[in-house]
Structures are given as structure tokens and as C-alpha cells.
Amino acid sequence: MMICVFAALLGAAMFGPYIQNVTDTGGLVVWEGEDLSPVVRAVVAPNGEFALKADTVRVGDDDRVRVRLAVRGVEPGSHVRGHLLDTDSTIVPLSSFSFTTPDPDAAVRFLYFGDSGSCSGTQRTLSRLINKLDADFAAHAGDVIYPSGERKRYDECFLAMYRPMLSRTPFFPVIGNHDIRTSDAAPYLEIFDLPIVKGIPENHRERYYSFRWGPIFWLALDSNDALEMRDTQCSDGREVSDKNRYETVKNISLELREESHQYRWLVKELASAPAECWIVINLHAPPLSTTYHESYCGLYKALQAASLEAGRKIDIVISGHEHDYQRSWPIRMDVPGDQNDPASKKGRGESWPMEFDAAEGTFFIVSGGGGGRKMFRPSPDEGVAWIARGEKKNHVMQFFVDDRSILLQSIDSREVLLDQVRIVR
Ligand SMILES: [Fe+2]
């Protein structure tokens, strides 16, 4: 089903549109600029009915306003398209947008990158590839804006940088440690409209959330308070230094300790996730890493405990924080503290991509090579037992997911494939 939306606006300076919070019945189209009018001029709905509602809020002290156009009541699998028109010239659209609502029975393609928001040359180079790739949605590992999640830097280092991708790809980030440094992530929470899940306290809203997209059940976590709960001794025998304890402990508790609200919520979500879905967890800090920050073993143990308590296997844990790429062998999380001993180092068949049975374990991926200014040392250490592939390169990932399989790929800015793996069930 295709739906067309036309909206008119005044003035040419604009950021966006970008697509947010798409569900199987609609989504939000957001843009910002000076003196924008959210007047809807024309609506074409070839198939069925839907509702449009726009709200406008003033941003900051100047003439800047932010418009959120809600498209509601569409059917799953609908392709929604629209054009933003300048009232002086209604012939050539200033900008266009599109998105497709999830269909529970359709295959899904999603993009993933992180640690991007430095406005560096490397971010810009990689953004050309990100803007070329088509996907149903995109997710981000956090550290959307360096150095401190400043509101004014979102224009250049995020909204303008990824404009083509953001105008056609619903975007689901998690909060990085740099994003919370301005007013406890107030700019991040203003820019993004993320799923608001029932039962989450008001001051935790949009900091962690879940959604279903076709065969995927997605869990986005806030790992920032967890940065303070790292163990000094990981069970893989590596001594973790104290060099990166953070100053950014927040005044609201978002720990992943037993009895914390986020942890209890995670267990509940895992226990009630649809049985037919793949479970993907996105969080900023890496539970397993061989590079600069090293493993956040407290997070590993929290995810392991939640998975055991809920009786639900996690298929993929993906994070950033390290400015590189690391991918594990399948890890048996049901064996306590056993990340030193991967379930398997043998894929099926000789050909690339290596193929694994989903039952073999959980894949841990670090994908924080989105263009942060510094490429951290040391290089990923493939000598550590759990790591299968490491690359110190800027990259973006794409995942092709259906009921039976996940194909994941890591691609560098020159469009060279760094890694690919197929997980089947
Ligand atoms: Fe970070």
C-alpha cells in the first residue's frame, strides 16, 4: 500500500526531515527550521484511511521551530511517502521523505553504526556510504554527538550529515557517555522521539525501550550508569584497569543491577518477547572488548543473568564505545562466566560467509567505527579466545534478517567487506 503526504512550509533553511518512532501503524516525520508552517496541503491515500496530526514547538531562543508530523492509522507494510513544499514554489519539493511500516511476515534489512558525531573527515567519508544504503531502519550505538551531546552540533554532525538516510530510514539510537554530558542528555531526548514503553518510569523514558520489527525483537538499553559497575577482573582472565571510570554518573539510577528498574524491565521484556523473534540487544558500552576500554564484565554478567532468569536466549548483543569493529564466536551465555570458552570456532561449510547454527550461542559485536575523531589503541586482539574478527577501521554494518537467518556484514568506507557471517535456525 502506498500513501502520499504533502505538507507546505515557509522559508528554505531547514534540518530534516527525519523519520522517528515508526510502528506497524504509522510514524513521525520531524523537521526544524525558521518560521516553518506545518500546514498540510494535500493528502493522497490510494488505499485506506489514515490520520495526520502536526505539532510545532519553538526551539531555543531564536526563530527556530520544530515540527512533528504524525502519520497514524496506516496498515502494516504500508509505504508512506511525502513531500515538503515551499509555499512560494509548490512545483519542486524542498525535501521528500518515505518510510515503510513493519510487516510481521516480511524480511528486514537494518543498518548499524556508532560513535560518529565528531564532524571529522572520516565521519563525512563514511556518511557517503551510509547515505547510499537502503534499509527498513537504522540503529546507532550512541555517542551521536561529540564531545558533549551539544544541541547546536546536531545540525552539522547529525541532521545534515545523514540527511538522505534519515529522510527515508527510521532511526533508533541508544545514549552514549558523550551524549549525556549536556544536561543529562536533554538535547538527545529533544531531537529523538523513541518508543515509549508502558511501565517505564517517566524519568527513564526513551533511555531504554523495545520494539518489534518483523522477525526482530529489539531491546535498547542505557549503559551509562553501568560504566561505573565494571568488575576489575573479567572471567576471561584479563585484568581491567581503572583508566576509564567516568565522571558522568547520573542522578537517576539506570544501573543494570538486580532489582534496578531497567534490569527488572529487561527480564520482563525477554520473558514476554514473541517466541518466533530474534533477540537483539543494543547498548553503548561493550560487554566484551579487547581494545581501549576493555570488557565491561558487569554488563556481560547482567545480560547473562537476565537471559537465564527470563529463560530466553539472546541472539545478538551489539554495542559501540570502542572506535573499531570486533565480532565474537558464538558464546554460550547459559554457562556461567564462560566467555573465555566460545561454543564453537567452526562454522558450517568452507565458504564465506561462515555459517553458524543460532543454537550455538550469542554473538557479541562492537561496531563503534562511525567516525569518532580518534581511532583507539590497541588493535582488536584476535589472540583472545572469544574474538573471531577484529578490524581497526571506520565502518557501517548491515543486517539482512528473516524468519530463518541473519546475514550480518561489516563494510568500511571504501566499500570493502570486512566481515560477514550467517546465523541460521
Ligand atoms: Fe563512548
XYZ file of C-alpha atoms and ligand atoms in Angstrom:
426
model
C 0.000 0.000 0.000
C 1.365 3.450 -0.869
C 0.341 6.632 0.893
C 1.365 10.159 -0.135
C 1.520 13.191 2.124
C 2.126 16.797 1.080
C 2.995 19.486 3.588
C 3.756 23.140 2.924
C 6.309 25.271 4.690
C 7.720 28.745 4.579
C 11.388 29.607 4.309
C 14.178 27.437 2.967
C 16.537 26.887 5.941
C 15.633 23.521 7.316
C 17.090 20.475 9.013
C 15.440 17.187 8.292
C 13.021 15.734 7.638
C 13.971 12.697 9.652
C 11.848 9.682 10.480
C 11.153 8.593 14.043
C 9.252 6.070 16.062
C 7.793 4.046 13.213
C 5.402 1.325 14.344
C 3.210 -1.014 12.328
C 0.511 1.678 12.224
C 2.463 4.871 11.496
C 5.414 7.091 12.287
C 6.673 10.598 12.912
C 8.216 12.948 10.349
C 10.275 15.651 12.069
C 11.968 18.770 10.718
C 13.349 22.014 12.105
C 13.985 25.474 10.696
C 12.989 29.099 10.908
C 9.348 30.082 10.507
C 8.181 26.710 9.331
C 4.494 26.242 8.874
C 3.169 22.748 9.342
C 0.121 23.313 7.123
C -0.844 20.112 5.387
C -1.772 20.995 1.829
C -2.872 17.763 0.303
C -3.125 14.147 1.190
C -3.352 11.247 -1.187
C -4.313 7.893 0.219
C -4.874 5.457 -2.609
C -5.646 2.682 -0.194
C -7.441 3.042 3.095
C -7.582 5.871 5.568
C -5.058 7.399 7.889
C -4.745 10.400 10.182
C -2.245 13.277 10.198
C -1.507 15.458 13.152
C 1.218 18.103 13.323
C 2.576 19.924 16.340
C 5.095 22.742 16.398
C 7.351 23.797 19.230
C 9.827 26.649 19.437
C 13.438 25.549 19.905
C 15.924 27.702 21.793
C 15.804 31.497 21.892
C 15.728 32.276 18.174
C 13.083 31.790 15.498
C 13.749 28.130 15.185
C 10.796 25.789 15.362
C 10.448 22.063 15.314
C 7.589 20.331 13.523
C 6.450 16.790 14.234
C 4.032 15.387 11.712
C 2.413 12.193 12.987
C 1.106 9.724 10.432
C -1.264 7.321 12.176
C -3.671 4.540 11.330
C -1.849 3.014 8.357
C -1.616 -0.714 7.855
C 1.480 -2.872 8.484
C 3.713 -2.959 5.422
C 2.494 0.428 4.095
C 4.947 2.539 2.131
C 4.392 6.153 3.216
C 5.840 8.921 1.019
C 5.596 12.674 1.290
C 6.992 15.964 0.062
C 7.672 19.202 1.912
C 6.789 22.147 -0.308
C 7.876 25.771 -0.128
C 4.706 27.859 -0.375
C 6.425 30.161 -2.891
C 7.121 27.281 -5.216
C 4.878 24.292 -4.935
C 6.322 22.616 -8.020
C 9.679 21.358 -6.801
C 9.633 19.900 -3.289
C 12.209 21.254 -0.845
C 12.577 17.809 0.516
C 10.937 14.417 0.467
C 10.570 11.585 2.910
C 9.457 7.988 2.967
C 9.226 5.019 5.260
C 7.659 1.583 5.321
C 5.788 0.353 8.374
C 6.925 -3.063 9.639
C 5.184 -6.144 8.386
C 5.380 -9.102 10.820
C 5.864 -11.520 7.921
C 8.423 -9.578 5.871
C 12.217 -9.855 5.847
C 14.082 -6.858 7.294
C 17.275 -5.025 6.440
C 18.787 -2.690 9.036
C 21.931 -0.547 9.293
C 24.081 -0.107 12.373
C 26.891 2.292 13.212
C 28.078 4.224 16.257
C 30.454 6.718 17.841
C 30.047 9.002 14.889
C 29.356 12.583 15.899
C 32.716 14.334 15.592
C 32.163 16.116 12.242
C 35.550 14.683 11.260
C 36.637 13.980 7.700
C 36.370 10.256 8.400
C 32.778 10.627 9.602
C 31.966 12.567 6.444
C 33.614 9.983 4.195
C 31.715 7.109 5.827
C 28.464 9.101 5.772
C 28.515 8.952 1.939
C 28.224 5.173 2.135
C 25.626 5.294 4.948
C 23.529 7.709 2.887
C 23.647 5.355 -0.105
C 22.467 2.223 1.690
C 18.774 1.410 1.756
C 17.267 -0.201 4.849
C 13.995 -0.582 6.717
C 15.527 1.087 9.772
C 18.876 2.180 11.184
C 20.199 1.864 14.725
C 23.090 3.647 16.419
C 25.466 2.638 19.217
C 25.451 6.068 20.884
C 27.913 8.951 21.082
C 25.797 10.621 18.433
C 27.448 13.982 19.215
C 30.971 14.672 20.473
C 32.302 15.987 22.714
C 29.280 16.521 24.949
C 25.999 15.963 23.104
C 25.591 19.705 22.458
C 22.296 20.722 20.859
C 23.843 23.038 18.290
C 26.190 20.344 16.969
C 23.274 18.101 15.999
C 22.677 20.292 12.911
C 26.010 19.728 11.241
C 27.258 16.480 12.767
C 23.989 14.543 12.583
C 20.969 16.071 10.814
C 22.878 17.454 7.812
C 25.478 14.680 7.765
C 22.941 11.863 7.324
C 20.084 13.800 5.729
C 19.450 11.423 2.797
C 19.449 8.346 5.047
C 17.423 9.981 7.840
C 14.710 11.123 5.423
C 13.880 7.548 4.445
C 15.104 5.395 7.358
C 13.557 5.304 10.847
C 16.412 5.843 13.312
C 16.784 4.157 16.732
C 19.839 5.212 18.799
C 20.991 4.483 22.347
C 22.565 7.079 24.647
C 26.367 7.172 24.693
C 28.502 8.536 27.516
C 29.237 11.687 25.480
C 25.530 12.266 24.762
C 24.687 12.636 28.440
C 27.285 15.311 29.187
C 24.923 18.173 28.320
C 22.073 18.400 30.831
C 21.875 14.644 31.272
C 21.091 14.067 27.561
C 18.418 16.776 27.262
C 19.401 17.607 23.624
C 19.347 13.896 22.688
C 15.918 13.468 24.263
C 14.655 16.547 22.422
C 15.940 15.502 18.981
C 14.811 11.893 19.157
C 11.297 10.507 19.540
C 11.812 6.912 20.638
C 9.339 4.218 21.622
C 7.678 4.900 24.951
C 7.077 1.551 26.562
C 4.391 1.058 29.176
C 5.678 0.519 32.673
C 8.883 2.547 32.302
C 9.101 5.405 34.850
C 8.715 8.858 33.322
C 12.309 9.913 34.009
C 13.607 6.761 32.284
C 11.505 7.177 29.142
C 13.322 6.878 25.793
C 16.545 5.982 27.655
C 15.667 2.322 27.248
C 12.938 0.857 25.112
C 11.906 -2.079 22.969
C 10.114 -2.628 19.692
C 9.300 -5.421 17.305
C 10.182 -5.112 13.643
C 9.154 -8.184 11.632
C 11.230 -11.127 12.879
C 13.292 -8.967 15.277
C 12.582 -8.104 18.909
C 14.852 -5.140 19.675
C 15.961 -4.053 23.139
C 17.788 -0.730 23.527
C 19.497 -0.220 26.894
C 21.121 2.692 28.708
C 24.561 1.508 29.841
C 25.809 4.825 31.217
C 25.399 4.113 34.901
C 26.712 0.648 34.207
C 30.021 2.258 33.239
C 30.525 2.591 36.951
C 29.789 -1.020 37.769
C 32.604 -2.694 35.907
C 34.365 -5.514 37.610
C 38.109 -5.250 37.812
C 38.598 -8.908 36.983
C 36.897 -10.331 33.930
C 36.313 -14.024 33.798
C 38.310 -14.228 30.586
C 41.326 -13.655 32.802
C 42.094 -10.159 31.515
C 42.816 -7.585 34.171
C 40.709 -4.492 33.561
C 42.325 -1.237 34.518
C 40.591 1.651 36.176
C 41.578 4.150 33.499
C 38.140 4.847 32.185
C 35.881 5.281 35.090
C 33.535 8.007 34.086
C 32.624 11.270 35.673
C 29.162 11.091 34.243
C 27.188 9.174 36.823
C 23.683 10.470 36.533
C 21.329 11.439 39.263
C 18.755 8.907 38.145
C 19.543 5.269 38.584
C 19.827 3.332 35.349
C 22.032 0.588 36.559
C 21.644 -2.923 35.316
C 21.936 -4.417 38.755
C 19.459 -6.865 40.108
C 16.385 -5.010 41.416
C 17.127 -1.866 39.414
C 14.157 -0.863 37.289
C 15.984 -1.237 33.988
C 17.152 -4.739 34.888
C 13.693 -5.893 36.039
C 12.202 -4.423 32.862
C 14.804 -6.239 30.743
C 13.957 -9.594 32.323
C 10.238 -8.997 31.762
C 10.739 -7.989 28.133
C 12.932 -11.013 27.425
C 10.421 -13.352 29.071
C 7.496 -11.968 27.077
C 9.228 -11.451 23.703
C 7.485 -13.304 20.875
C 8.935 -16.826 20.615
C 9.418 -16.545 16.857
C 11.579 -13.386 17.066
C 15.345 -12.989 17.072
C 16.504 -11.104 20.179
C 18.870 -8.188 19.525
C 20.232 -6.025 22.358
C 21.742 -2.614 21.606
C 23.741 -0.738 24.246
C 26.628 1.712 24.155
C 29.272 0.063 26.363
C 30.628 -3.283 25.140
C 30.182 -6.267 27.483
C 33.137 -7.827 25.636
C 36.029 -5.898 24.100
C 39.738 -6.414 23.626
C 40.615 -2.798 22.870
C 40.867 0.587 24.631
C 38.106 0.368 27.265
C 38.232 -3.431 27.534
C 35.294 -5.621 28.559
C 32.529 -4.271 30.787
C 32.177 -7.612 32.535
C 29.499 -6.300 34.900
C 27.328 -5.741 31.832
C 28.130 -9.201 30.497
C 27.070 -10.729 33.784
C 23.881 -8.626 33.944
C 22.822 -9.691 30.444
C 23.683 -13.284 31.239
C 21.659 -13.210 34.479
C 18.684 -11.584 32.722
C 18.759 -14.151 29.930
C 18.887 -17.051 32.423
C 16.152 -15.590 34.628
C 13.859 -14.965 31.665
C 14.648 -18.327 30.100
C 15.310 -16.627 26.791
C 18.409 -16.788 24.642
C 19.831 -13.521 23.311
C 20.920 -13.840 19.690
C 22.984 -10.671 19.191
C 24.451 -8.110 21.590
C 25.705 -5.058 19.712
C 27.464 -2.030 21.134
C 29.970 0.738 20.405
C 32.179 2.910 22.654
C 35.289 1.366 21.078
C 36.147 3.024 17.771
C 36.646 -0.217 15.919
C 34.993 -3.478 14.880
C 35.005 -6.679 16.941
C 32.883 -9.784 16.478
C 32.829 -12.834 18.735
C 32.432 -16.501 18.070
C 29.057 -17.759 19.374
C 29.203 -17.526 23.170
C 27.284 -19.873 25.470
C 25.704 -17.411 27.904
C 23.982 -20.215 29.782
C 27.374 -21.360 31.064
C 28.282 -19.054 33.969
C 31.211 -16.756 33.309
C 32.272 -18.763 30.324
C 33.123 -16.118 27.761
C 36.651 -17.483 27.689
C 35.367 -20.611 26.043
C 33.373 -19.960 22.900
C 30.878 -22.651 21.965
C 32.236 -23.018 18.502
C 35.022 -21.800 16.306
C 33.867 -23.829 13.377
C 31.280 -22.523 11.034
C 29.478 -24.870 8.691
C 30.999 -25.216 5.249
C 34.155 -23.772 3.847
C 32.759 -20.822 2.017
C 32.431 -17.211 3.102
C 30.292 -16.216 4.886
C 30.867 -18.683 7.664
C 27.537 -20.120 8.784
C 26.542 -20.864 12.383
C 23.559 -22.539 13.968
C 21.761 -19.965 16.128
C 21.557 -22.500 18.956
C 25.345 -22.412 19.329
C 25.277 -19.165 21.268
C 25.161 -15.369 21.346
C 27.185 -13.140 19.020
C 28.794 -10.092 20.633
C 29.575 -7.289 18.211
C 31.358 -3.986 18.759
C 30.655 -1.512 15.987
C 31.851 1.931 17.028
C 33.756 2.923 13.911
C 31.355 5.629 12.762
C 33.896 8.438 12.572
C 34.885 9.445 16.097
C 37.991 11.574 15.801
C 40.346 9.127 17.464
C 40.924 5.521 16.429
C 41.760 3.983 19.794
C 44.674 1.680 20.563
C 45.345 -1.162 20.750
C 44.111 -3.039 17.702
C 41.468 -5.718 18.261
C 43.259 -8.737 19.670
C 42.338 -11.875 17.758
C 44.546 -13.801 20.180
C 41.804 -13.564 22.848
C 39.696 -16.715 22.817
C 36.253 -15.212 22.278
C 37.080 -12.866 19.399
C 36.643 -14.120 15.848
C 37.244 -10.966 13.842
C 38.577 -7.509 14.639
C 39.261 -4.505 12.416
C 40.552 -1.081 13.340
C 38.591 0.650 10.625
C 35.715 3.040 10.179
C 32.724 1.030 9.051
C 28.960 0.589 8.913
C 27.091 -2.693 9.341
C 24.073 -4.036 7.544
C 21.906 -6.945 8.646
C 19.530 -8.958 6.464
C 17.055 -10.770 8.696
C 14.237 -13.189 8.003
C 12.490 -15.948 9.982
C 15.267 -18.427 9.336
C 18.513 -16.465 9.126
C 20.544 -13.363 9.840
C 23.273 -12.274 7.442
C 25.463 -9.600 9.007
C 28.090 -7.601 7.151
C 30.639 -5.016 8.187
C 31.713 -2.632 5.406
C 34.451 0.016 5.501
C 34.247 3.491 3.944
C 35.846 2.236 0.732
C 33.004 -0.284 0.490
C 35.298 -3.218 1.254
C 33.594 -6.057 3.122
C 35.477 -6.523 6.416
C 33.416 -9.372 7.797
C 30.271 -11.349 7.154
C 28.548 -14.166 8.975
C 25.295 -16.017 8.528
C 23.338 -17.288 11.535
C 20.635 -19.828 10.770
C 17.928 -21.643 12.711
Fe 31.570 6.163 24.317
